[in-house]
N, CA, C and O atoms as a Tinker XYZ file with bonds, in Angstrom:
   516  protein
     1  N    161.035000  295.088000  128.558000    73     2
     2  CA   160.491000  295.583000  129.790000    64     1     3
     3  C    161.105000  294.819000  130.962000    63     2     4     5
     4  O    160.938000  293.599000  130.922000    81     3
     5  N    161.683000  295.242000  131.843000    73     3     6
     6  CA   162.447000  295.057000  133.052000    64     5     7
     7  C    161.421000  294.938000  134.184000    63     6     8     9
     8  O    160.666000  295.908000  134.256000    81     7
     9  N    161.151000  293.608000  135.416000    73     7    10
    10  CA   160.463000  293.713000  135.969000    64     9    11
    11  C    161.349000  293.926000  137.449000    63    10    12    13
    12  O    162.232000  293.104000  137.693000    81    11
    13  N    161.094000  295.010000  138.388000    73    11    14
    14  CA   161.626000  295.189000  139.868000    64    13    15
    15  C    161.249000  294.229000  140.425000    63    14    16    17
    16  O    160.071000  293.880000  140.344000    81    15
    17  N    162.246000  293.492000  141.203000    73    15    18
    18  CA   161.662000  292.322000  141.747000    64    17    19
    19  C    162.254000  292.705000  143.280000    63    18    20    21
    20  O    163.428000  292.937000  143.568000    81    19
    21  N    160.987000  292.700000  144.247000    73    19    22
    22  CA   161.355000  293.005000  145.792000    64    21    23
    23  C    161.615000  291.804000  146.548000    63    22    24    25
    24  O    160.939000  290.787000  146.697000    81    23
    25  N    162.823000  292.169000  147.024000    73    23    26
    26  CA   163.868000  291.220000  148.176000    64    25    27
    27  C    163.477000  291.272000  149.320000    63    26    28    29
    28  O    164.282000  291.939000  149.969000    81    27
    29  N    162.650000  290.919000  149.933000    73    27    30
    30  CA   162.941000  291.197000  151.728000    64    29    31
    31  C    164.374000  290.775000  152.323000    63    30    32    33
    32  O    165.221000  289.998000  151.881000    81    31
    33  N    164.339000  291.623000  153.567000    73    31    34
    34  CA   165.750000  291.414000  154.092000    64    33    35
    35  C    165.122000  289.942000  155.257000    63    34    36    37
    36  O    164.029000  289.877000  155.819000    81    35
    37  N    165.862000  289.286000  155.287000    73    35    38
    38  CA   165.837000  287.990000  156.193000    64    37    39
    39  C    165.379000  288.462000  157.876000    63    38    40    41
    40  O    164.494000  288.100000  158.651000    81    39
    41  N    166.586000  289.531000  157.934000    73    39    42
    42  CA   165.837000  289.920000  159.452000    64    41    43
    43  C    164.371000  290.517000  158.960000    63    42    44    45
    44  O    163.528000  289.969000  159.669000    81    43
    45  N    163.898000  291.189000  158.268000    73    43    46
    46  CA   161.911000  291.312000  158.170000    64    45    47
    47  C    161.051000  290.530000  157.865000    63    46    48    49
    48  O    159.824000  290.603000  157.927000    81    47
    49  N    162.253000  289.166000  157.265000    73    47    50
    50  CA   160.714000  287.534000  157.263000    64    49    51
    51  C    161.036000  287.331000  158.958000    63    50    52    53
    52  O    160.018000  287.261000  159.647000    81    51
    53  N    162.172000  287.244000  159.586000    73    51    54
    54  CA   162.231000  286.471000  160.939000    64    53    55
    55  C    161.403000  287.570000  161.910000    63    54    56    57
    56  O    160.702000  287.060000  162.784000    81    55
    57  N    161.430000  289.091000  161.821000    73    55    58
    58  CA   160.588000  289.473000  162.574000    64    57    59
    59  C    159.112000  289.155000  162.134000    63    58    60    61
    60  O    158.349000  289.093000  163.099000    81    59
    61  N    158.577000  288.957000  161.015000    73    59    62
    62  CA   157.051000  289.029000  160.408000    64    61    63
    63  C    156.884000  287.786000  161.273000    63    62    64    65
    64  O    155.974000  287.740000  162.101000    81    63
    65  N    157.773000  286.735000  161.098000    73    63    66
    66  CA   157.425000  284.902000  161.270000    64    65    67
    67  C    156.802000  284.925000  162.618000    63    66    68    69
    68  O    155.653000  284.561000  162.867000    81    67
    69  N    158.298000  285.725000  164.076000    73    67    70
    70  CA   158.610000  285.388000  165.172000    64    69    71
    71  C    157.099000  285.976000  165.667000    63    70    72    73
    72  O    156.499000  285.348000  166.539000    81    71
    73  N    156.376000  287.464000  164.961000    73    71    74
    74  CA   155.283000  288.083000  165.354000    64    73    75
    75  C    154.508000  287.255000  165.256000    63    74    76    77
    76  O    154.135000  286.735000  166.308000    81    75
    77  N    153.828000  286.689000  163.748000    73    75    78
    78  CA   152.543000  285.656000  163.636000    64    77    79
    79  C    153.049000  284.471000  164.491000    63    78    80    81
    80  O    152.117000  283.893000  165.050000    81    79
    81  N    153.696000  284.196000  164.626000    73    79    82
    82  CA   154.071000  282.725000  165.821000    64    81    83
    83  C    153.649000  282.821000  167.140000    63    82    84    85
    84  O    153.149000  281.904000  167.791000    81    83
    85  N    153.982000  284.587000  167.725000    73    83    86
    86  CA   153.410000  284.316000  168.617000    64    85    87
    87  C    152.137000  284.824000  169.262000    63    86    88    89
    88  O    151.698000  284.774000  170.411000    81    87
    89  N    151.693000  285.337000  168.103000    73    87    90
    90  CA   149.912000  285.740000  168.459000    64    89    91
    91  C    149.588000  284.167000  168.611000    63    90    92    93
    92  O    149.004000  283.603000  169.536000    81    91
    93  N    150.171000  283.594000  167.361000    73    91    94
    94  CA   149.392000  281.895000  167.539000    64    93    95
    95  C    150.006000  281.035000  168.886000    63    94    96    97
    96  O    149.333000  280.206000  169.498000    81    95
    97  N    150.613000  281.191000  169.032000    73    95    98
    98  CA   150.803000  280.838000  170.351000    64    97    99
    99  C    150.224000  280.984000  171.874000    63    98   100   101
   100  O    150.015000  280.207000  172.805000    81    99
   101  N    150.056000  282.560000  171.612000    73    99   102
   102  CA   149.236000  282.929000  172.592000    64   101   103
   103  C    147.714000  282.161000  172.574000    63   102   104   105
   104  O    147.111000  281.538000  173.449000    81   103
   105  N    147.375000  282.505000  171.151000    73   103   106
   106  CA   145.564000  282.194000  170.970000    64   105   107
   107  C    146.204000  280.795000  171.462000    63   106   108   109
   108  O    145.506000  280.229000  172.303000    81   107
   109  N    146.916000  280.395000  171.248000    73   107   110
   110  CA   146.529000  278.152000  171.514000    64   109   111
   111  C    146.450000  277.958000  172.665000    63   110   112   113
   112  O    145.767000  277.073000  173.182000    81   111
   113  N    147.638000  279.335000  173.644000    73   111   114
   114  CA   147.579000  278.950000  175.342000    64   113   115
   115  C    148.395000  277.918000  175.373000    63   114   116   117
   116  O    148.079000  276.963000  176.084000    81   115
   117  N    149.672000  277.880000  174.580000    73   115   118
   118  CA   150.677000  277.281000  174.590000    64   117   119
   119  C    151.601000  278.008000  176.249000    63   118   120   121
   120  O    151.647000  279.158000  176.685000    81   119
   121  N    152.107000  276.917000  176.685000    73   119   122
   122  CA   153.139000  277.529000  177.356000    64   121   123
   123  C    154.238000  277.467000  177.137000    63   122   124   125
   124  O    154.604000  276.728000  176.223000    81   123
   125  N    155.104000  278.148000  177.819000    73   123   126
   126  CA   156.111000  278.795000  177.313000    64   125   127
   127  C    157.487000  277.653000  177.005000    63   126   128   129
   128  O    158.531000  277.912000  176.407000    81   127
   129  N    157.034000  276.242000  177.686000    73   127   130
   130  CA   157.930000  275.267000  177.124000    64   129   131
   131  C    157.856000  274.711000  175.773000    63   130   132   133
   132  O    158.671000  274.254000  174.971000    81   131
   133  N    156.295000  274.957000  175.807000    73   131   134
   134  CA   155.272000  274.093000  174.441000    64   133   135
   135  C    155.518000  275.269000  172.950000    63   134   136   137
   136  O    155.454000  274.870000  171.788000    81   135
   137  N    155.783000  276.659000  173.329000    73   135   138
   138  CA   156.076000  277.379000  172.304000    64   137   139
   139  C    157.642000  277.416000  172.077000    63   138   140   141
   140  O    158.137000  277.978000  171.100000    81   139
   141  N    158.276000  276.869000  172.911000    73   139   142
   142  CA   159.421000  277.171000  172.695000    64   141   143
   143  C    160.042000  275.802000  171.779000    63   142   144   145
   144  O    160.732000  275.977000  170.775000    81   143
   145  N    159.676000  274.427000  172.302000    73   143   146
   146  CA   159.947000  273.203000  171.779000    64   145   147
   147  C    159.041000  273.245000  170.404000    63   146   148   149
   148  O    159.630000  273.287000  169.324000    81   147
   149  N    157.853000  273.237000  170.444000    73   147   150
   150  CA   157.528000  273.421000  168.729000    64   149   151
   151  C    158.361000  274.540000  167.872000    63   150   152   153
   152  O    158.459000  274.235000  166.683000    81   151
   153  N    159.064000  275.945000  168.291000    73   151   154
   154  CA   159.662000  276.495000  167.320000    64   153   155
   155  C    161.526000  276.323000  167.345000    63   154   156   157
   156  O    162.332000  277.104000  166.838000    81   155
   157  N    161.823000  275.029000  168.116000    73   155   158
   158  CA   162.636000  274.022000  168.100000    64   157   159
   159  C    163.921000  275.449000  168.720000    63   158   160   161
   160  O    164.847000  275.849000  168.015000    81   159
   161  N    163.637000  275.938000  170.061000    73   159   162
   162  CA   164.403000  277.091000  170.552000    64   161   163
   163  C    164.340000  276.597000  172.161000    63   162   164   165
   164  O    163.604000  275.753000  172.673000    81   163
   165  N    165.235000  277.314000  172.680000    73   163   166
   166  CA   165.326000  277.155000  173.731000    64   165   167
   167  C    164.459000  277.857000  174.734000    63   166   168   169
   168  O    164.366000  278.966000  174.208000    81   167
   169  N    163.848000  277.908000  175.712000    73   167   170
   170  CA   162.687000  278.887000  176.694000    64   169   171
   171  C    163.464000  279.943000  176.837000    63   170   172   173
   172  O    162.772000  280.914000  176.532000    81   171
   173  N    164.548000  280.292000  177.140000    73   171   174
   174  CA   165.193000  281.483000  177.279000    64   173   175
   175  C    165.201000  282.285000  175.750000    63   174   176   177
   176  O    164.965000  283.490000  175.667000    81   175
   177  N    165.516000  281.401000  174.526000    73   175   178
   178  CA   165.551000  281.812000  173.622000    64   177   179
   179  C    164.310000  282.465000  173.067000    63   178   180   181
   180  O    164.102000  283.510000  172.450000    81   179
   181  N    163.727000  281.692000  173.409000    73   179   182
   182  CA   161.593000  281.950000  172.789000    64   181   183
   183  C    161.462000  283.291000  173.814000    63   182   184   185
   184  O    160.835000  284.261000  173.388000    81   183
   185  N    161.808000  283.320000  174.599000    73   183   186
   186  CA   161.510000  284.626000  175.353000    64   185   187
   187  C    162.143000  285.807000  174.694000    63   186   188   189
   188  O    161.486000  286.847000  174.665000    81   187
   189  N    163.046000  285.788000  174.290000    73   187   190
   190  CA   163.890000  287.166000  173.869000    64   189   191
   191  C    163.231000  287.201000  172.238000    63   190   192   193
   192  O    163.013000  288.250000  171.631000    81   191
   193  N    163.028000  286.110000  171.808000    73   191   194
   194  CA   162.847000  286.247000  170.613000    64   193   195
   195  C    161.329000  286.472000  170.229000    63   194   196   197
   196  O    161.038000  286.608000  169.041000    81   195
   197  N    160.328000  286.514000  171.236000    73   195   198
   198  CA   158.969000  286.492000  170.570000    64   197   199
   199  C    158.722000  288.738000  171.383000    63   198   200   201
   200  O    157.644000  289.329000  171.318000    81   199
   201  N    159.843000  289.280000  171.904000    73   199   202
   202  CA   160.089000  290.894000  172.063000    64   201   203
   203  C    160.182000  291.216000  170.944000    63   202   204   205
   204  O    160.635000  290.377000  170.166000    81   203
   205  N    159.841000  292.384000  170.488000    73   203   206
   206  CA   159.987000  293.253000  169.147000    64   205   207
   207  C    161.355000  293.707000  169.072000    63   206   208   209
   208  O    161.752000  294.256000  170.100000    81   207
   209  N    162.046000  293.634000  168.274000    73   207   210
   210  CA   163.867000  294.012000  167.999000    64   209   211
   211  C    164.891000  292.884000  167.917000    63   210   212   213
   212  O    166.116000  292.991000  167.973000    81   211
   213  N    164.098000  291.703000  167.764000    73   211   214
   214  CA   164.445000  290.736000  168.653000    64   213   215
   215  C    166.187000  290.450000  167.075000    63   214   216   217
   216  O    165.736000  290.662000  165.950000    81   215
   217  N    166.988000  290.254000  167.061000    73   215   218
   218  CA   167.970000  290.617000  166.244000    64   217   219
   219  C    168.606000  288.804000  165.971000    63   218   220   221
   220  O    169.482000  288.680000  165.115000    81   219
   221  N    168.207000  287.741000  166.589000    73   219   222
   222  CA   168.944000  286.675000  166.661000    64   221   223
   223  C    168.187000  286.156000  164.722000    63   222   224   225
   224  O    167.098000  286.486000  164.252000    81   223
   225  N    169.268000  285.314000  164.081000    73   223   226
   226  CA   168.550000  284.579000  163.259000    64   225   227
   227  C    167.748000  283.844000  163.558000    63   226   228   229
   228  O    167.533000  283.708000  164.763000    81   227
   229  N    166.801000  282.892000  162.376000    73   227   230
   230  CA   166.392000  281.402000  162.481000    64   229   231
   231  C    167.142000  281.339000  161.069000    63   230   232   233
   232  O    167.411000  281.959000  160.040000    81   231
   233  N    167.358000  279.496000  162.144000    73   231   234
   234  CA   167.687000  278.998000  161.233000    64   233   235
   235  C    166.747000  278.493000  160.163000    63   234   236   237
   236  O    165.570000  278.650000  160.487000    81   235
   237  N    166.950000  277.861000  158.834000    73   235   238
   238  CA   166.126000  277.150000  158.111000    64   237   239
   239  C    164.877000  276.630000  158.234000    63   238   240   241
   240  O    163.830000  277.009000  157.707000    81   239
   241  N    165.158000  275.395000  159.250000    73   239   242
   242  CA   164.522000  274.722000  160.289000    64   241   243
   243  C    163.617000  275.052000  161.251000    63   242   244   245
   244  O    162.768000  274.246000  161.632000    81   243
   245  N    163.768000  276.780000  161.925000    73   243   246
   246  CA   162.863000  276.944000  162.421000    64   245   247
   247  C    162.051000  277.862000  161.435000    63   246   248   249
   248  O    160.872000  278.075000  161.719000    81   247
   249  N    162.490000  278.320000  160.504000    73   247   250
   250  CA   161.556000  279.466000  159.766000    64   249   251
   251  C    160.950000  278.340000  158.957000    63   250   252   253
   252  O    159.805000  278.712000  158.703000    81   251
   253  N    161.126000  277.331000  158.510000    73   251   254
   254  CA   160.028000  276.368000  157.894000    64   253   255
   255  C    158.670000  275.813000  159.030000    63   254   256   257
   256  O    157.502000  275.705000  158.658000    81   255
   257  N    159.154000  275.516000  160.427000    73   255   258
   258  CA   158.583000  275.211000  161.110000    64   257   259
   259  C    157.476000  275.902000  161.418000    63   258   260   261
   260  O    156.322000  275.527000  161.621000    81   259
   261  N    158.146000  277.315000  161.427000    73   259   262
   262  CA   156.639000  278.657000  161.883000    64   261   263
   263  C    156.014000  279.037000  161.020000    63   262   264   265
   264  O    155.049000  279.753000  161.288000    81   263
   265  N    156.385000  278.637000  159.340000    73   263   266
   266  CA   155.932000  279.169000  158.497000    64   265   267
   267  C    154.632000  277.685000  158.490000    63   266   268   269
   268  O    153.449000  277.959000  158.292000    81   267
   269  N    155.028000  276.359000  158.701000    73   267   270
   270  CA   154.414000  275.355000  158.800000    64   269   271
   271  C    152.914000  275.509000  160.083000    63   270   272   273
   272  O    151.725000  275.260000  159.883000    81   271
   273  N    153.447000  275.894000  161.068000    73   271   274
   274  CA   152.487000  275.944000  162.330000    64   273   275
   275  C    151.535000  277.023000  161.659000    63   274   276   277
   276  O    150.404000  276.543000  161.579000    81   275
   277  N    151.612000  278.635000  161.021000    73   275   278
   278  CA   150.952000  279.509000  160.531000    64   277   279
   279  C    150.395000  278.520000  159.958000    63   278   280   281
   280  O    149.397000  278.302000  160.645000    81   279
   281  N    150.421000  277.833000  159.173000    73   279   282
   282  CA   149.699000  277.102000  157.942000    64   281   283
   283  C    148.656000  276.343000  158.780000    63   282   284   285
   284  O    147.466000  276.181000  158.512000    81   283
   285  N    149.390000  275.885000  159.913000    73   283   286
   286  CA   148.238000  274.912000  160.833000    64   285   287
   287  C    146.914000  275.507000  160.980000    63   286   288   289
   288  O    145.777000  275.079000  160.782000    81   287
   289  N    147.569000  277.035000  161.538000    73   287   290
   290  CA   146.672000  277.646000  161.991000    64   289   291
   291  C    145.482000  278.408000  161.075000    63   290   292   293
   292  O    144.285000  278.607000  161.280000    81   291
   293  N    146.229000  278.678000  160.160000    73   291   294
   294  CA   144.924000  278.984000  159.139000    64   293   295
   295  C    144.014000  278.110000  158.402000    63   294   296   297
   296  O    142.911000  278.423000  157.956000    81   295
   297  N    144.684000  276.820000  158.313000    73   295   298
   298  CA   143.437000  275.484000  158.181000    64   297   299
   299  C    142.594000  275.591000  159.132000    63   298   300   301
   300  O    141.470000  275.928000  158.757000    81   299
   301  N    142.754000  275.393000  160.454000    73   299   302
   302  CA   142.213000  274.871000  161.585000    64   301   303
   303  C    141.277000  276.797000  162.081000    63   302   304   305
   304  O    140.678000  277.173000  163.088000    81   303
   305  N    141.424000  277.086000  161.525000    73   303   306
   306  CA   140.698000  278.598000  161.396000    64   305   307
   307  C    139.206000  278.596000  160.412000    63   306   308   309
   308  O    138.082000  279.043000  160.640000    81   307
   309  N    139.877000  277.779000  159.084000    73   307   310
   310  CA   139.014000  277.659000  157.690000    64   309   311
   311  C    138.366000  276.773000  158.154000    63   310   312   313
   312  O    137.295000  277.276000  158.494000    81   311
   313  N    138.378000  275.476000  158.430000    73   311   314
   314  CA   138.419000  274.557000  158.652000    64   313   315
   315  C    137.111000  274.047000  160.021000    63   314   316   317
   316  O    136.281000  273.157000  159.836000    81   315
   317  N    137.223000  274.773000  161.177000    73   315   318
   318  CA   136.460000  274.592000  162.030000    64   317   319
   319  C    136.084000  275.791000  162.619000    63   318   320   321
   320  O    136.447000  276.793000  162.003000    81   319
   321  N    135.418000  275.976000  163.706000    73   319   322
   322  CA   134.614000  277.271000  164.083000    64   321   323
   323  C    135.304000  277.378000  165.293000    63   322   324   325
   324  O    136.077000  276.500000  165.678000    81   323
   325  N    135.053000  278.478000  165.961000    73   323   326
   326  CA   135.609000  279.050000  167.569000    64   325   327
   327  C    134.799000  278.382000  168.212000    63   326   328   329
   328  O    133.674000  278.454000  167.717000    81   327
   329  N    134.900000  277.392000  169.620000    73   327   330
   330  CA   136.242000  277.175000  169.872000    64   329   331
   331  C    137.264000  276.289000  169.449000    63   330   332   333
   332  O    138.484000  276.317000  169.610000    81   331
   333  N    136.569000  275.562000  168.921000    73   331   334
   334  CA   137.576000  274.380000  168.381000    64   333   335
   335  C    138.792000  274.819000  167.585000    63   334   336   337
   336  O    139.917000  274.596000  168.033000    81   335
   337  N    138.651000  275.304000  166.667000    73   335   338
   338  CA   139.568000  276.045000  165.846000    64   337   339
   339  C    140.948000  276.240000  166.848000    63   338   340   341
   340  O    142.068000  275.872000  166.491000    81   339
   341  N    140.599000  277.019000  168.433000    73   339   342
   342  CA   141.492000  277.471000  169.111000    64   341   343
   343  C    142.285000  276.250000  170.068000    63   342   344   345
   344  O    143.412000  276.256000  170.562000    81   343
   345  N    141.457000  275.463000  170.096000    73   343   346
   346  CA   141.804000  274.275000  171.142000    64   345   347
   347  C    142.394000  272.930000  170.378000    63   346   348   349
   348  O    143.292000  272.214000  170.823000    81   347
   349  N    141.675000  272.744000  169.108000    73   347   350
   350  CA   142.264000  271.415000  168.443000    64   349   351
   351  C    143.657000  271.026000  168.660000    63   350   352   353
   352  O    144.034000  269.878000  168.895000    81   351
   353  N    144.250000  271.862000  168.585000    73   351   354
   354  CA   146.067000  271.977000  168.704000    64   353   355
   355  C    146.473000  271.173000  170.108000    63   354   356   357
   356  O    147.213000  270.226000  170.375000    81   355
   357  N    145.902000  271.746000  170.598000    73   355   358
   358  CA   146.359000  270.867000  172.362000    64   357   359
   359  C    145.368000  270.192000  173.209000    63   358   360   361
   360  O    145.268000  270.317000  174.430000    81   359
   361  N    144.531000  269.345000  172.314000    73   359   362
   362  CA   143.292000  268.429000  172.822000    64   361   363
   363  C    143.689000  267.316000  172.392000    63   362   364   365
   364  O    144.395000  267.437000  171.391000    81   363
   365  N    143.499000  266.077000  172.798000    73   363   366
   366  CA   143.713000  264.522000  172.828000    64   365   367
   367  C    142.945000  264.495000  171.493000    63   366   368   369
   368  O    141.835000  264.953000  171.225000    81   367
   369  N    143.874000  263.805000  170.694000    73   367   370
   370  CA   143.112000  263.624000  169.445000    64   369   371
   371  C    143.470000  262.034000  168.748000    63   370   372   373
   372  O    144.601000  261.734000  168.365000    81   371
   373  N    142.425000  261.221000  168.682000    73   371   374
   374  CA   142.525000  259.768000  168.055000    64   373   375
   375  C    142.843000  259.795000  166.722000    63   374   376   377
   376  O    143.255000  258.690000  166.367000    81   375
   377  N    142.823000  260.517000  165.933000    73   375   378
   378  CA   143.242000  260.743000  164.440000    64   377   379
   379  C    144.775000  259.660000  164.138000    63   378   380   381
   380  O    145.720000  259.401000  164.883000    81   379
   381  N    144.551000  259.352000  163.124000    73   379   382
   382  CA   145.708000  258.360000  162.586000    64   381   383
   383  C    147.128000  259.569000  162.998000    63   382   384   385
   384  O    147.656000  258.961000  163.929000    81   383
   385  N    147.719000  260.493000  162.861000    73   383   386
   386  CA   148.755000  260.662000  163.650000    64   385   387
   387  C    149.110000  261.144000  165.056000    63   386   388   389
   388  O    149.970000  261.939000  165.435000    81   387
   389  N    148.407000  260.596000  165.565000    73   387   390
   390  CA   148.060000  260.990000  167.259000    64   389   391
   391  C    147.940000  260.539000  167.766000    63   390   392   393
   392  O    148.208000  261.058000  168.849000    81   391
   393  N    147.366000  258.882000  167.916000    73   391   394
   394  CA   146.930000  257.971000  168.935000    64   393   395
   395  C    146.818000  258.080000  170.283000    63   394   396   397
   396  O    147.191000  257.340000  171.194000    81   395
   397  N    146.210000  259.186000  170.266000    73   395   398
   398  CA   145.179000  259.560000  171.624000    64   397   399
   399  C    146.076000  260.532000  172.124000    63   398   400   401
   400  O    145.832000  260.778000  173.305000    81   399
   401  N    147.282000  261.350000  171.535000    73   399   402
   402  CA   148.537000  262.338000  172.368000    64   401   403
   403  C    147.557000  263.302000  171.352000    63   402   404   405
   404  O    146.862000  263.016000  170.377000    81   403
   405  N    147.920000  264.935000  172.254000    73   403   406
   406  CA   147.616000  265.921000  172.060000    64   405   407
   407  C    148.785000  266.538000  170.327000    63   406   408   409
   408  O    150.014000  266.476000  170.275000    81   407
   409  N    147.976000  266.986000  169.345000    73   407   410
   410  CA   149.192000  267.703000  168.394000    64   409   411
   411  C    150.395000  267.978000  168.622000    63   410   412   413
   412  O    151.441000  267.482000  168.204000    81   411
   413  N    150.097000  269.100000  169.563000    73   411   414
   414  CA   151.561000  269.781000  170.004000    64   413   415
   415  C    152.390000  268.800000  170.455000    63   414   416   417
   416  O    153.519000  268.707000  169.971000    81   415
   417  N    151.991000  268.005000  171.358000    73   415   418
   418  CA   153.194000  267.114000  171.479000    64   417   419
   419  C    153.602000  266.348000  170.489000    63   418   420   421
   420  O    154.694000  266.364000  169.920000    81   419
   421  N    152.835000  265.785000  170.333000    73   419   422
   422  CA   153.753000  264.741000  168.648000    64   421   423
   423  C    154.387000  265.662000  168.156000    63   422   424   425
   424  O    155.504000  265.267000  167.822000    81   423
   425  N    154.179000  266.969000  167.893000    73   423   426
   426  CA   154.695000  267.915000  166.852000    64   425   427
   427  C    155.464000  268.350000  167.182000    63   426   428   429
   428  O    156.159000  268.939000  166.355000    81   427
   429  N    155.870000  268.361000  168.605000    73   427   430
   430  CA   157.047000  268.728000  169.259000    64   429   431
   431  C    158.560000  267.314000  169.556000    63   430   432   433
   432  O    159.791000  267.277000  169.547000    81   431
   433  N    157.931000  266.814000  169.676000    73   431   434
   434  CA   158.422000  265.371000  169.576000    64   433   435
   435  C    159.117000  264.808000  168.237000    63   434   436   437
   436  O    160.265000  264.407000  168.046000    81   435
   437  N    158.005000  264.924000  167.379000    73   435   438
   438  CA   158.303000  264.408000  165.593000    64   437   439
   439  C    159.367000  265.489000  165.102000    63   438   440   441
   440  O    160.218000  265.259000  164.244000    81   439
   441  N    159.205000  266.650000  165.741000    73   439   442
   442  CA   159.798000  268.103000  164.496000    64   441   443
   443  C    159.542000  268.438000  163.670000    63   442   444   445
   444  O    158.350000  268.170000  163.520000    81   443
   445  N    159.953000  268.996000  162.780000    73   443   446
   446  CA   159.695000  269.388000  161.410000    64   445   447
   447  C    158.752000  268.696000  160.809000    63   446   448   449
   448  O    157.623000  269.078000  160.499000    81   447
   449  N    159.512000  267.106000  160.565000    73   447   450
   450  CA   158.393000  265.819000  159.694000    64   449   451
   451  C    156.968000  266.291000  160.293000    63   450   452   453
   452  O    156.077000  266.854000  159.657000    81   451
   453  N    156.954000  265.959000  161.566000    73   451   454
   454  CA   155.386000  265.549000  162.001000    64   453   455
   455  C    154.477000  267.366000  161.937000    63   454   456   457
   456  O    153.254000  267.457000  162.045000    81   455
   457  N    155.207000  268.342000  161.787000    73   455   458
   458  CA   154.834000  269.270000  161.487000    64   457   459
   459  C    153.968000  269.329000  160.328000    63   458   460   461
   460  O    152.768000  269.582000  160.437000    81   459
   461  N    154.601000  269.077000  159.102000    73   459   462
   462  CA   154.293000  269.010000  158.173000    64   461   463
   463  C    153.289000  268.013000  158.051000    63   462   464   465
   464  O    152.206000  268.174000  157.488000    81   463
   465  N    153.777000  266.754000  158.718000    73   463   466
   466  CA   152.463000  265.919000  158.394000    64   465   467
   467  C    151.312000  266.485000  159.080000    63   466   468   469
   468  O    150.330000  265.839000  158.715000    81   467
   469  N    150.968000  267.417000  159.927000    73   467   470
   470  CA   149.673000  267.835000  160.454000    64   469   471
   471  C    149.428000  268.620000  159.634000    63   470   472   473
   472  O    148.301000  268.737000  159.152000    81   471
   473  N    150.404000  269.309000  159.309000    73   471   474
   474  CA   149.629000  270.447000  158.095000    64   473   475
   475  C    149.422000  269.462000  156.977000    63   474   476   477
   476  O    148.271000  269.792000  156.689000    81   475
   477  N    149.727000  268.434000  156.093000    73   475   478
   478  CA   149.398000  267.869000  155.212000    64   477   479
   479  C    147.940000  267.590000  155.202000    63   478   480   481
   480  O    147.159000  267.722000  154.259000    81   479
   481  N    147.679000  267.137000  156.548000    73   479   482
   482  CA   146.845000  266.512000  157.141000    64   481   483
   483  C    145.794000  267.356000  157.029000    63   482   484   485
   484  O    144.910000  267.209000  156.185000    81   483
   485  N    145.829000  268.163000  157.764000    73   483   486
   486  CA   144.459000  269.314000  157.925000    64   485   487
   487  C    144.172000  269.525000  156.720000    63   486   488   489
   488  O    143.000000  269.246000  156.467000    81   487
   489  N    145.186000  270.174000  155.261000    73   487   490
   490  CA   145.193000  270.057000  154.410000    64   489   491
   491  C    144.134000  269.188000  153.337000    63   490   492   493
   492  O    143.332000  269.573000  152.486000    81   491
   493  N    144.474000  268.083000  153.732000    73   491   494
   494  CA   143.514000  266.869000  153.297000    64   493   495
   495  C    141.868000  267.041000  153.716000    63   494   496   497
   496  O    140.901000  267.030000  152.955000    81   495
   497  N    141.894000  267.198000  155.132000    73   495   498
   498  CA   140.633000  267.728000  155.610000    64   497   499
   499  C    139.554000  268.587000  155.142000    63   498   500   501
   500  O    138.337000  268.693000  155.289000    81   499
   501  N    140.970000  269.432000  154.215000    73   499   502
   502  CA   139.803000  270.523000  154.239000    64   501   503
   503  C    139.553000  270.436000  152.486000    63   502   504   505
   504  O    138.974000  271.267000  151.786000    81   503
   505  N    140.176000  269.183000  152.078000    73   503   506
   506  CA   139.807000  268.990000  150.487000    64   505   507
   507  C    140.833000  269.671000  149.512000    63   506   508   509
   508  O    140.458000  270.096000  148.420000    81   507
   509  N    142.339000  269.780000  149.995000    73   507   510
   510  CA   143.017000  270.587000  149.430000    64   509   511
   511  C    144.294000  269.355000  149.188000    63   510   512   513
   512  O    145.225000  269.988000  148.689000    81   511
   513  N    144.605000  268.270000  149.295000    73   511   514
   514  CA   145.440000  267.366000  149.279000    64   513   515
   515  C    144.986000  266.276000  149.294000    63   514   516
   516  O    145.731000  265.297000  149.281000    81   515
């Protein structure tokens, strides 16, 4: 017995990614420097690219990154209630990787690593690591 195994084409993960990236973006009330430096793009770039058709690749690096921030966002969804859920991301937070700086910035700052370490993190929070 032969099993069909379905391929997506790369341009329909980068449009699915660039879409959920930027509903979450919107809900965080990121601006347009803060969405553009967390998905490690340029503001001109984040602009063309969060339009529907949008045809440019990601690289590696950023499709791990948005696939990483989604992840943020669905902890911090599970995890805590409205509003917090929506605000945690860009509120001053004392937590061992933050020392009193807001997420997004470390996470914009750190890259990828500190990406991951927030998602590890929340992760942990929520009894899953």
């Amino acid at each position: 017995m032969q099993l069909a195994v379905k391929t997506r084409d790369p341009a329909e993960i980068n449009a699915v990614a660039l879409k959920a990236y930027a509903r979450i973006a919107d809900a965080w009330g990121l601006s347009l420097r803060e969405a553009a430096g967390l998905a490690d793009m340029s503001e001109s770039t984040w602009k063309r690219a969060k339009k529907p058709g949008f045809a440019g690749e990601l690289t590696k690096d950023q499709l791990l990154r948005l696939s990483a921030v989604i992840g943020i966002y669905k902890s911090l969804d599970l995890y805590f209630s409205d509003p917090l859920a929506r605000t945690w991301f860009t509120r001053p937070n004392t937590g061992p990787l933050f020392g009193g700086a807001r997420p997004v910035d470390t996470a914009i700052d750190g890259g990828l690593p500190q990406i991951l370490a927030i998602r590890t993190y929340l992760d942990a929070l929520r009894g899953g690591a």
